[in-house]
C-alpha positions as YAML, in Angstrom:
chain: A
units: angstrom
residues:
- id: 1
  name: UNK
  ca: [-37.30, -5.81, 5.34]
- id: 2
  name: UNK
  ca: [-33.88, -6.63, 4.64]
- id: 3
  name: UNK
  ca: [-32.53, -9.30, 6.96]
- id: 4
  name: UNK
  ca: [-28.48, -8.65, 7.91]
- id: 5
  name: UNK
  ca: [-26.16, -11.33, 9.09]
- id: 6
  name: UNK
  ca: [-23.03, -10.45, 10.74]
- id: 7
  name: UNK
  ca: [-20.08, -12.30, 9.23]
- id: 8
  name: UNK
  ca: [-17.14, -10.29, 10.32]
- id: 9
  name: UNK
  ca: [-15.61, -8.42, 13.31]
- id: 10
  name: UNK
  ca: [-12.98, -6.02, 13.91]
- id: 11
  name: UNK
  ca: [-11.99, -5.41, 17.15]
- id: 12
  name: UNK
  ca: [-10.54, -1.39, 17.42]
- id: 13
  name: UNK
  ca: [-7.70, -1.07, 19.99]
- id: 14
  name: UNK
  ca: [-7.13, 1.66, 22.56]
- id: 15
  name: UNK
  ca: [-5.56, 4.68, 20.49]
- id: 16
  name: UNK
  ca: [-7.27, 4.07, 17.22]
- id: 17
  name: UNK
  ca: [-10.07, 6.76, 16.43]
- id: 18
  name: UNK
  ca: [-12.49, 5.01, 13.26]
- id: 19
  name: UNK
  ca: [-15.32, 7.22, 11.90]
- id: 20
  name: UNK
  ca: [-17.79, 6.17, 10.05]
- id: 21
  name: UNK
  ca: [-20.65, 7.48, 7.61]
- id: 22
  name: UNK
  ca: [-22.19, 5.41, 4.96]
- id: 23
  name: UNK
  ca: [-19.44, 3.25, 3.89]
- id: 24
  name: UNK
  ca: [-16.59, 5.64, 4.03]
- id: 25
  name: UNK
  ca: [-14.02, 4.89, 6.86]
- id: 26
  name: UNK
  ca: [-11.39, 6.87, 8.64]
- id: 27
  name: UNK
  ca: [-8.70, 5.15, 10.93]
- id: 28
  name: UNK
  ca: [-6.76, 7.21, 12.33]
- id: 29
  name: UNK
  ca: [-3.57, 5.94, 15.01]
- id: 30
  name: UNK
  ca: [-0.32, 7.97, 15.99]
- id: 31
  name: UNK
  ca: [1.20, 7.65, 12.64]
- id: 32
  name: UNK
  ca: [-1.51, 9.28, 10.45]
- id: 33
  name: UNK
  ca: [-4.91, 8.21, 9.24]
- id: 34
  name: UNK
  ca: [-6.11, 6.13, 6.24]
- id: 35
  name: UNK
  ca: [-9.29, 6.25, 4.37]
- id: 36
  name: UNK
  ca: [-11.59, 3.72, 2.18]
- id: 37
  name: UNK
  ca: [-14.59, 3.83, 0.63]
- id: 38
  name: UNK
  ca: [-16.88, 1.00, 0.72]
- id: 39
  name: UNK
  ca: [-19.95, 0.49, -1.48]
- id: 40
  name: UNK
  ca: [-21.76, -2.29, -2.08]
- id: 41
  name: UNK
  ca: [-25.59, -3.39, -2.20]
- id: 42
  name: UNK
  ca: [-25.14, -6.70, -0.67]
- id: 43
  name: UNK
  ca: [-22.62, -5.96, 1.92]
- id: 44
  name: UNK
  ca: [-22.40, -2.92, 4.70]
- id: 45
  name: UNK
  ca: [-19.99, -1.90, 7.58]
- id: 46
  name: UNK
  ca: [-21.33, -0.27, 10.82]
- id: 47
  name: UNK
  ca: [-19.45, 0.57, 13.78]
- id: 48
  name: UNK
  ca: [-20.85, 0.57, 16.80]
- id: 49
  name: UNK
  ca: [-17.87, 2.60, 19.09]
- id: 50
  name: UNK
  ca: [-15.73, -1.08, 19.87]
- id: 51
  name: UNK
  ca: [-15.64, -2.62, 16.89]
- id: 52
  name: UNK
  ca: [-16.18, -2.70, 12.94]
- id: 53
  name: UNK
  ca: [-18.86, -4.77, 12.01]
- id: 54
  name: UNK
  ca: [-18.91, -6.48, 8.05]
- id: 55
  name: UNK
  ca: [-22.58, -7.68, 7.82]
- id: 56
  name: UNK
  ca: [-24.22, -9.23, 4.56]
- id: 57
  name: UNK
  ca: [-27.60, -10.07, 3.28]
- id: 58
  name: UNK
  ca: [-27.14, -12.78, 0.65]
- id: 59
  name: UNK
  ca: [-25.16, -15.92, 1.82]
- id: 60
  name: UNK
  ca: [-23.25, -16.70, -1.42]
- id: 61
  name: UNK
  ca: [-19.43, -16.86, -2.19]
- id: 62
  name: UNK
  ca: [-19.46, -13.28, -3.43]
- id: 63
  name: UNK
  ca: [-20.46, -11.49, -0.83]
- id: 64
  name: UNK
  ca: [-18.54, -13.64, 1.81]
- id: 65
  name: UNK
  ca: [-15.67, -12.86, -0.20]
- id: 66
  name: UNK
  ca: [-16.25, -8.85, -0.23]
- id: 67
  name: UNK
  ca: [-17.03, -8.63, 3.03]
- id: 68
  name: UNK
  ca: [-13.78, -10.69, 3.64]
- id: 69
  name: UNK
  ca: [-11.31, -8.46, 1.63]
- id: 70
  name: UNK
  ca: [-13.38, -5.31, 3.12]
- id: 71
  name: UNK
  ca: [-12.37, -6.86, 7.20]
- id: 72
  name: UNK
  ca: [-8.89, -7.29, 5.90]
- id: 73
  name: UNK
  ca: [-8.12, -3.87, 4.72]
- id: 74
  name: UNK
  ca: [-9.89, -1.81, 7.63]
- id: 75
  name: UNK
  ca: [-7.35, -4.65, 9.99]
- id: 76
  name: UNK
  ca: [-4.72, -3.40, 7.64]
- id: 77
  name: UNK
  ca: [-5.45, 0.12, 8.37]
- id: 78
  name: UNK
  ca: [-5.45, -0.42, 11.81]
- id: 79
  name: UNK
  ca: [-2.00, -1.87, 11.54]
- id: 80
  name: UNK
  ca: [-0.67, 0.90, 9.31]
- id: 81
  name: UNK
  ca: [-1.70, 3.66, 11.93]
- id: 82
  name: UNK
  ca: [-0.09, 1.70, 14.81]
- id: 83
  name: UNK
  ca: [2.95, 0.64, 13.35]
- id: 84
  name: UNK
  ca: [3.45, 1.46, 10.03]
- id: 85
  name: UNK
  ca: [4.78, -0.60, 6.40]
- id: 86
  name: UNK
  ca: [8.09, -0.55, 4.86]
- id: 87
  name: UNK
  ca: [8.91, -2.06, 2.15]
- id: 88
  name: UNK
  ca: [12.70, -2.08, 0.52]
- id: 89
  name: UNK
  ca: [14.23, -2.16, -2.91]
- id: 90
  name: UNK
  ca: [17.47, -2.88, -3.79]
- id: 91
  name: UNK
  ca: [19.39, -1.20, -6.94]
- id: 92
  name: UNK
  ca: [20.70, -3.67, -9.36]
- id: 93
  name: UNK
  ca: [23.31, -2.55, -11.96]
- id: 94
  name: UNK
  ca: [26.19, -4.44, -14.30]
- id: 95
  name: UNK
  ca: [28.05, -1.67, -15.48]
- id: 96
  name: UNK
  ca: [26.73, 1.85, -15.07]
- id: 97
  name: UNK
  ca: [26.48, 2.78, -11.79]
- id: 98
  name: UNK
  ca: [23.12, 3.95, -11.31]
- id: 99
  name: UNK
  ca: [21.88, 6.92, -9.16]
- id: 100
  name: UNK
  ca: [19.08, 7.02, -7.82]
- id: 101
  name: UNK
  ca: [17.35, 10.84, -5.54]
- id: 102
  name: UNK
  ca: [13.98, 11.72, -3.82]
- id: 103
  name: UNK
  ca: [12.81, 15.46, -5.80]
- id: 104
  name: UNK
  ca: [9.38, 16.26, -4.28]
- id: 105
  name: UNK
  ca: [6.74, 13.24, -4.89]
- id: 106
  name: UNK
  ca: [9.33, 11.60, -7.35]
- id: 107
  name: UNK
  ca: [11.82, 9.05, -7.19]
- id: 108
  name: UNK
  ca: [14.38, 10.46, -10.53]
- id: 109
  name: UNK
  ca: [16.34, 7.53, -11.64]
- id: 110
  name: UNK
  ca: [19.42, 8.82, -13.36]
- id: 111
  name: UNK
  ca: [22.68, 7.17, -15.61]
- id: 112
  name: UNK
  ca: [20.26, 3.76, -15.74]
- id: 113
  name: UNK
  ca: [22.09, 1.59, -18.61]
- id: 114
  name: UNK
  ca: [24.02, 4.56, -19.60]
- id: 115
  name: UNK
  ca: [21.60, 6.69, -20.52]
- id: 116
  name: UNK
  ca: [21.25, 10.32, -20.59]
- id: 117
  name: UNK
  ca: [17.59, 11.43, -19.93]
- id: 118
  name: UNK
  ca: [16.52, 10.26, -16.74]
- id: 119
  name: UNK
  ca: [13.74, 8.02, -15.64]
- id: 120
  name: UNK
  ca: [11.09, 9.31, -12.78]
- id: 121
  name: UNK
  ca: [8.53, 7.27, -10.95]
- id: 122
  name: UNK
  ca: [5.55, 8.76, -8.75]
- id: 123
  name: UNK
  ca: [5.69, 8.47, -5.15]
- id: 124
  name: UNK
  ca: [1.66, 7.70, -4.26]
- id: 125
  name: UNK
  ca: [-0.39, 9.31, -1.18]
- id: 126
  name: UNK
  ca: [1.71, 10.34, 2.23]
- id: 127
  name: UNK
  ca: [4.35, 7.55, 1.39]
- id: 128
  name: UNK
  ca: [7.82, 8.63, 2.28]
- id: 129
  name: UNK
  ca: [11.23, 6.99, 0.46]
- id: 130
  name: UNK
  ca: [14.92, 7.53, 1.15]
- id: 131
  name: UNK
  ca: [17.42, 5.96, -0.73]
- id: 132
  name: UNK
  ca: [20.77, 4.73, 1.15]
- id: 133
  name: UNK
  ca: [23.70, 2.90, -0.64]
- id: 134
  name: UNK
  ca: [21.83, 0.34, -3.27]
- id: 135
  name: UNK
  ca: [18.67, 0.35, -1.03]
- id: 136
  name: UNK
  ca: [15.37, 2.06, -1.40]
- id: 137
  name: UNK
  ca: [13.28, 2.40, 1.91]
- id: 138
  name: UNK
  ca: [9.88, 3.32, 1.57]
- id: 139
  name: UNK
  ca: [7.45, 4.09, 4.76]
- id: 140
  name: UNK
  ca: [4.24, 4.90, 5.43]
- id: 141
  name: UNK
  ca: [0.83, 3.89, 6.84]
- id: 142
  name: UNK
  ca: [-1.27, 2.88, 3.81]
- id: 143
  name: UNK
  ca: [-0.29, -0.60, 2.34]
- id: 144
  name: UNK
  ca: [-1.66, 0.09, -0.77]
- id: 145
  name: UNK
  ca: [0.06, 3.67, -1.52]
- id: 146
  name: UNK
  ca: [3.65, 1.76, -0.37]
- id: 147
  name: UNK
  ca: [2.79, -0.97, -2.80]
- id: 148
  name: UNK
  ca: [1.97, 1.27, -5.73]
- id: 149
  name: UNK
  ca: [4.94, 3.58, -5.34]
- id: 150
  name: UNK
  ca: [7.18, 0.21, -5.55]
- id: 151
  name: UNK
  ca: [5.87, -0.94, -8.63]
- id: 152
  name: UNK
  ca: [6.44, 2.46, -10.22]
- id: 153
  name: UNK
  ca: [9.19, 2.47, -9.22]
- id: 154
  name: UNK
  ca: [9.93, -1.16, -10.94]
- id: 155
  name: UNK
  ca: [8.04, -0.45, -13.80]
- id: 156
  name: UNK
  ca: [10.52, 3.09, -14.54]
- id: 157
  name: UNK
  ca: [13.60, 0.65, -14.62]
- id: 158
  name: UNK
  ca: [11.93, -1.84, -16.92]
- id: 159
  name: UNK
  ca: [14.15, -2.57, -20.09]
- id: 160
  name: UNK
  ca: [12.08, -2.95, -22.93]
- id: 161
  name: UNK
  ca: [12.77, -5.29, -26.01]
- id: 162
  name: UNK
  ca: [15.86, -6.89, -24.14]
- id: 163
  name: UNK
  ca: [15.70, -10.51, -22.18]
- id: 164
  name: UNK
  ca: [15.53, -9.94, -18.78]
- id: 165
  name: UNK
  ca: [17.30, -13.07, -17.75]
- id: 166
  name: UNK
  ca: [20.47, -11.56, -18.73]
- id: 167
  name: UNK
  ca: [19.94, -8.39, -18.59]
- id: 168
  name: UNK
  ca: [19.12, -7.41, -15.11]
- id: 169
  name: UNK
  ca: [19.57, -3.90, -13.96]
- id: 170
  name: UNK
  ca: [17.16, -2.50, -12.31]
- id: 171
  name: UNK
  ca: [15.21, -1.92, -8.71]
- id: 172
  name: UNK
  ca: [13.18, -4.92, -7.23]
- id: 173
  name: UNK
  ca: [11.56, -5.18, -3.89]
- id: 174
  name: UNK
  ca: [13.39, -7.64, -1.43]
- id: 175
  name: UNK
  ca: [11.62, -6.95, 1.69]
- id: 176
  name: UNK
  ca: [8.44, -5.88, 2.68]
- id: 177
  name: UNK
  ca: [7.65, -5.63, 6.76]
- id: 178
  name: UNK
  ca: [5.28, -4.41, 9.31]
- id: 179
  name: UNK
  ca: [6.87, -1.33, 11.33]
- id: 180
  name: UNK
  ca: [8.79, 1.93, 10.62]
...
């Protein structure tokens, strides 16, 4: 029999509904509800009504380390449901001023250097963005989906085959914080 020691626990405040079923976990808060999926032979997560339990059956630095990361993103779920993640973005431009709209589950990126066909970038999961002015707000309650909609945002204004010390137009994060 297969002998499990408990390494981590995450305590699940009042409000916070988690489900569970064989490594697949729902948080769910005020603000919406994130899911992960979990699989690994050497590391498993039960929860027991109170709390999340990371437990592990080989003591070595791998699976202390998964069953680290695995605590830290159901305590970032937690925190995403409660309060929420923003991150901003700030528009960067020399000479042409460029605009920048929300269409559907894309950020369009248009007169960027001067140029006539517009750029696009996906907007990942439930994530929400409005653009004010030169900044870029994007909300939402998954971490991950807020990061991944930034960088593709980033990665559309990228200039390619130009030195990006002087050339710097563009959109680059300035600010990520905890809270909508």
């Amino acid at each position: 029999m297969i002998e499990w020691k408990n390494v981590h626990t995450v305590e699940i405040p009042k409000g916070i509904k988690v489900s569970e079923s064989s490594g697949h976990i729902t948080v769910e808060g005020k603000l919406g509800k994130v899911s992960r999926t979990f699989r690994d032979n050497y590391v498993k997560i039960e929860y027991d009504g109170k709390s999340v339990k990371v437990s592990i059956t080989k003591d070595n630095k791998y699976t202390k380390g998964i069953s680290g990361t695995w605590a830290s993103e159901i305590r970032k779920a937690i925190t995403g449901v409660q309060e929420g993640y923003q991150s901003t973005m700030k528009i960067d431009y020399t000479h042409f001023p460029t605009r920048v709209s929300v269409r559907g589950n894309l950020v369009v990126i248009e007169n960027f250097l001067g140029e006539r066909s517009q750029r696009t970038a996906e907007i990942i999961g439930q994530t929400k963005v409005a653009v004010k002015g030169d900044k870029v707000t994007i909300n939402g309650v998954d971490k991950k989906d807020i990061g991944e909609t930034a960088a593709n945002i980033e990665r559309a204004t990228k200039i390619r085959g130009f030195d990006p010390r002087v050339f710097q137009d563009g959109i680059y994060p300035i600010e990520n914080e905890v809270g909508e």
